[in-house]
Short mmCIF file of C-alpha atoms in Angstrom, two decimals:
data_model
loop_
_atom_site.label_atom_id
_atom_site.label_comp_id
_atom_site.label_asym_id
_atom_site.label_seq_id
_atom_site.Cartn_x
_atom_site.Cartn_y
_atom_site.Cartn_z
CA UNK A 1 171.97 76.67 105.10
CA UNK A 2 171.24 80.23 104.21
CA UNK A 3 173.67 82.71 102.79
CA UNK A 4 172.77 85.25 105.45
CA UNK A 5 174.28 84.00 108.71
CA UNK A 6 173.19 86.87 110.93
CA UNK A 7 172.20 85.95 114.44
CA UNK A 8 168.47 86.16 115.04
CA UNK A 9 166.75 86.38 118.38
CA UNK A 10 163.26 86.63 119.77
CA UNK A 11 160.29 85.45 117.79
CA UNK A 12 162.29 85.02 114.58
CA UNK A 13 164.59 82.59 116.40
CA UNK A 14 161.54 80.82 117.84
CA UNK A 15 159.96 80.42 114.39
CA UNK A 16 163.22 79.16 112.90
CA UNK A 17 163.73 76.67 115.76
CA UNK A 18 160.16 75.38 115.52
CA UNK A 19 160.48 74.92 111.76
CA UNK A 20 163.86 73.18 112.14
CA UNK A 21 162.54 70.78 114.77
CA UNK A 22 159.57 69.61 112.72
CA UNK A 23 161.52 69.53 109.47
CA UNK A 24 163.97 67.22 111.23
CA UNK A 25 161.11 64.94 112.31
CA UNK A 26 159.76 64.83 108.75
CA UNK A 27 163.16 64.13 107.20
CA UNK A 28 163.89 61.52 109.88
CA UNK A 29 160.93 59.44 108.70
CA UNK A 30 162.65 59.08 105.31
CA UNK A 31 166.05 58.13 106.73
CA UNK A 32 167.33 54.87 105.26
CA UNK A 33 164.38 54.29 102.92
CA UNK A 34 164.74 53.31 99.30
CA UNK A 35 162.49 54.96 96.71
CA UNK A 36 160.07 52.05 96.68
CA UNK A 37 159.58 52.26 100.45
CA UNK A 38 159.25 56.06 100.30
CA UNK A 39 156.41 55.54 97.81
CA UNK A 40 154.69 52.83 99.86
CA UNK A 41 151.13 53.29 101.05
CA UNK A 42 151.30 51.48 104.37
CA UNK A 43 147.99 52.73 105.79
CA UNK A 44 144.50 53.09 104.36
CA UNK A 45 145.27 56.63 103.19
CA UNK A 46 146.87 57.57 99.87
CA UNK A 47 149.79 59.18 101.70
CA UNK A 48 153.40 58.09 101.31
CA UNK A 49 156.53 59.43 102.99
CA UNK A 50 158.00 60.67 99.71
CA UNK A 51 154.67 62.20 98.78
CA UNK A 52 154.33 63.97 102.11
CA UNK A 53 157.79 65.51 101.75
CA UNK A 54 156.89 66.56 98.22
CA UNK A 55 153.58 68.03 99.43
CA UNK A 56 155.15 69.92 102.34
CA UNK A 57 157.73 71.34 99.94
CA UNK A 58 155.06 72.60 97.55
CA UNK A 59 152.92 74.04 100.35
CA UNK A 60 155.90 75.78 101.95
CA UNK A 61 157.00 77.19 98.59
CA UNK A 62 153.48 78.51 97.97
CA UNK A 63 153.24 80.19 101.38
CA UNK A 64 156.77 81.61 101.16
CA UNK A 65 155.86 83.27 97.86
CA UNK A 66 152.68 84.59 99.44
CA UNK A 67 154.66 85.98 102.41
CA UNK A 68 157.06 87.63 99.99
CA UNK A 69 154.52 89.11 97.53
CA UNK A 70 150.99 88.78 98.90
CA UNK A 71 149.95 86.89 95.78
CA UNK A 72 149.28 83.24 95.15
CA UNK A 73 147.24 80.76 93.19
CA UNK A 74 143.51 81.22 93.16
CA UNK A 75 141.46 78.27 94.33
CA UNK A 76 140.02 76.48 91.29
CA UNK A 77 136.28 76.59 90.75
CA UNK A 78 136.23 73.51 88.51
CA UNK A 79 137.99 70.27 89.34
CA UNK A 80 139.08 68.81 86.01
CA UNK A 81 140.56 65.30 85.71
CA UNK A 82 143.97 66.93 85.12
CA UNK A 83 143.69 69.00 88.30
CA UNK A 84 142.62 65.96 90.31
CA UNK A 85 145.54 63.92 88.92
CA UNK A 86 147.95 66.75 89.79
CA UNK A 87 146.56 66.84 93.34
CA UNK A 88 146.85 63.05 93.73
CA UNK A 89 150.41 63.04 92.34
CA UNK A 90 151.36 65.56 95.01
CA UNK A 91 151.12 62.80 97.63
CA UNK A 92 153.32 60.20 95.98
CA UNK A 93 156.54 59.99 94.04
CA UNK A 94 155.55 60.23 90.39
CA UNK A 95 157.38 58.62 87.49
CA UNK A 96 161.01 59.76 87.47
CA UNK A 97 160.94 61.26 90.97
CA UNK A 98 163.21 59.98 93.72
CA UNK A 99 163.30 60.37 97.47
CA UNK A 100 166.73 62.02 97.15
CA UNK A 101 165.28 64.49 94.66
CA UNK A 102 162.31 65.51 96.81
CA UNK A 103 164.55 65.82 99.88
CA UNK A 104 166.93 68.09 97.93
CA UNK A 105 164.01 70.24 96.77
CA UNK A 106 162.76 70.41 100.36
CA UNK A 107 166.16 71.58 101.62
CA UNK A 108 166.27 74.31 98.97
CA UNK A 109 162.78 75.59 99.79
CA UNK A 110 163.51 75.42 103.53
CA UNK A 111 166.65 77.54 103.13
CA UNK A 112 164.69 80.13 101.12
CA UNK A 113 161.96 80.24 103.78
CA UNK A 114 164.52 80.63 106.56
CA UNK A 115 165.94 83.66 104.79
CA UNK A 116 162.45 85.15 104.58
CA UNK A 117 161.86 84.53 108.30
CA UNK A 118 165.09 86.44 108.97
CA UNK A 119 164.31 89.39 106.71
CA UNK A 120 160.61 90.02 106.05
CA UNK A 121 158.51 92.37 108.16
CA UNK A 122 156.50 89.93 110.25
CA UNK A 123 153.71 92.48 110.74
CA UNK A 124 152.95 92.89 107.02
CA UNK A 125 149.49 91.47 106.28
CA UNK A 126 147.92 90.23 103.08
CA UNK A 127 144.37 89.26 102.21
CA UNK A 128 144.11 85.53 101.64
CA UNK A 129 143.01 84.44 98.16
CA UNK A 130 139.34 83.60 97.75
CA UNK A 131 138.50 80.05 98.76
CA UNK A 132 135.28 78.17 99.59
CA UNK A 133 136.48 77.44 103.13
CA UNK A 134 136.97 81.06 104.23
CA UNK A 135 135.01 84.26 103.99
CA UNK A 136 136.40 87.16 101.95
CA UNK A 137 138.42 89.78 103.76
CA UNK A 138 140.58 87.44 105.84
CA UNK A 139 144.09 88.81 106.33
CA UNK A 140 147.15 86.99 107.64
CA UNK A 141 150.35 88.55 108.80
CA UNK A 142 153.65 87.22 107.51
CA UNK A 143 154.19 85.95 111.07
CA UNK A 144 150.98 83.90 110.86
CA UNK A 145 151.96 82.55 107.45
CA UNK A 146 155.22 81.18 108.89
CA UNK A 147 153.37 79.74 111.89
CA UNK A 148 150.98 78.06 109.47
CA UNK A 149 153.92 76.53 107.55
CA UNK A 150 155.32 75.25 110.86
CA UNK A 151 151.96 73.74 111.84
CA UNK A 152 151.59 72.06 108.42
CA UNK A 153 155.09 70.63 108.73
CA UNK A 154 154.40 69.29 112.22
CA UNK A 155 151.09 67.73 111.18
CA UNK A 156 152.56 66.00 108.16
CA UNK A 157 155.62 64.85 110.12
CA UNK A 158 153.15 63.00 112.36
CA UNK A 159 151.46 61.46 109.32
CA UNK A 160 154.85 60.38 107.97
CA UNK A 161 155.81 58.88 111.33
CA UNK A 162 152.70 56.66 111.31
CA UNK A 163 153.42 55.58 107.73
CA UNK A 164 157.06 54.79 108.56
CA UNK A 165 156.13 52.80 111.65
CA UNK A 166 153.76 50.75 109.46
CA UNK A 167 156.56 50.08 106.96
CA UNK A 168 159.29 48.82 109.27
CA UNK A 169 158.57 49.77 112.87
CA UNK A 170 160.87 52.82 112.98
CA UNK A 171 159.48 55.73 115.01
CA UNK A 172 160.71 59.29 115.25
CA UNK A 173 160.10 59.38 118.98
CA UNK A 174 159.39 56.76 121.59
#
């Protein structure tokens, strides 16, 4: 929970509710799993439930910082073996990581983002960092950043649901 318990309405309430719903779906896929299961590749992809939660946490943290400051990491121009390994490790539990640990980190980042949704000016816009997949001069409002985080969460909750169903048949819905 956040430290600021003010009541929010309108679009801020909508954004918070949408985020909460899809965060619940993502967390639900991990319910009752042991670390080994959370790190299981049960489909042809490299994705695991623990890794997806870890990835969503990192992505949300990145976008929250961007919403707060308008700055973020530049897209690399050279893909070194170290950078590739870091990217691959983002989608699995690495040595020493636990499902409980990534879930705790996710809760912390989620609470920080919720506070930003409550307090930042949603109309503030920032130019997105340079990247090969977008032309220069693209601006996103803070509102759009939070909608993007919600869409990412929803998409990866669906991925996690497929992985979980392949592990033991549990489904989030249906």
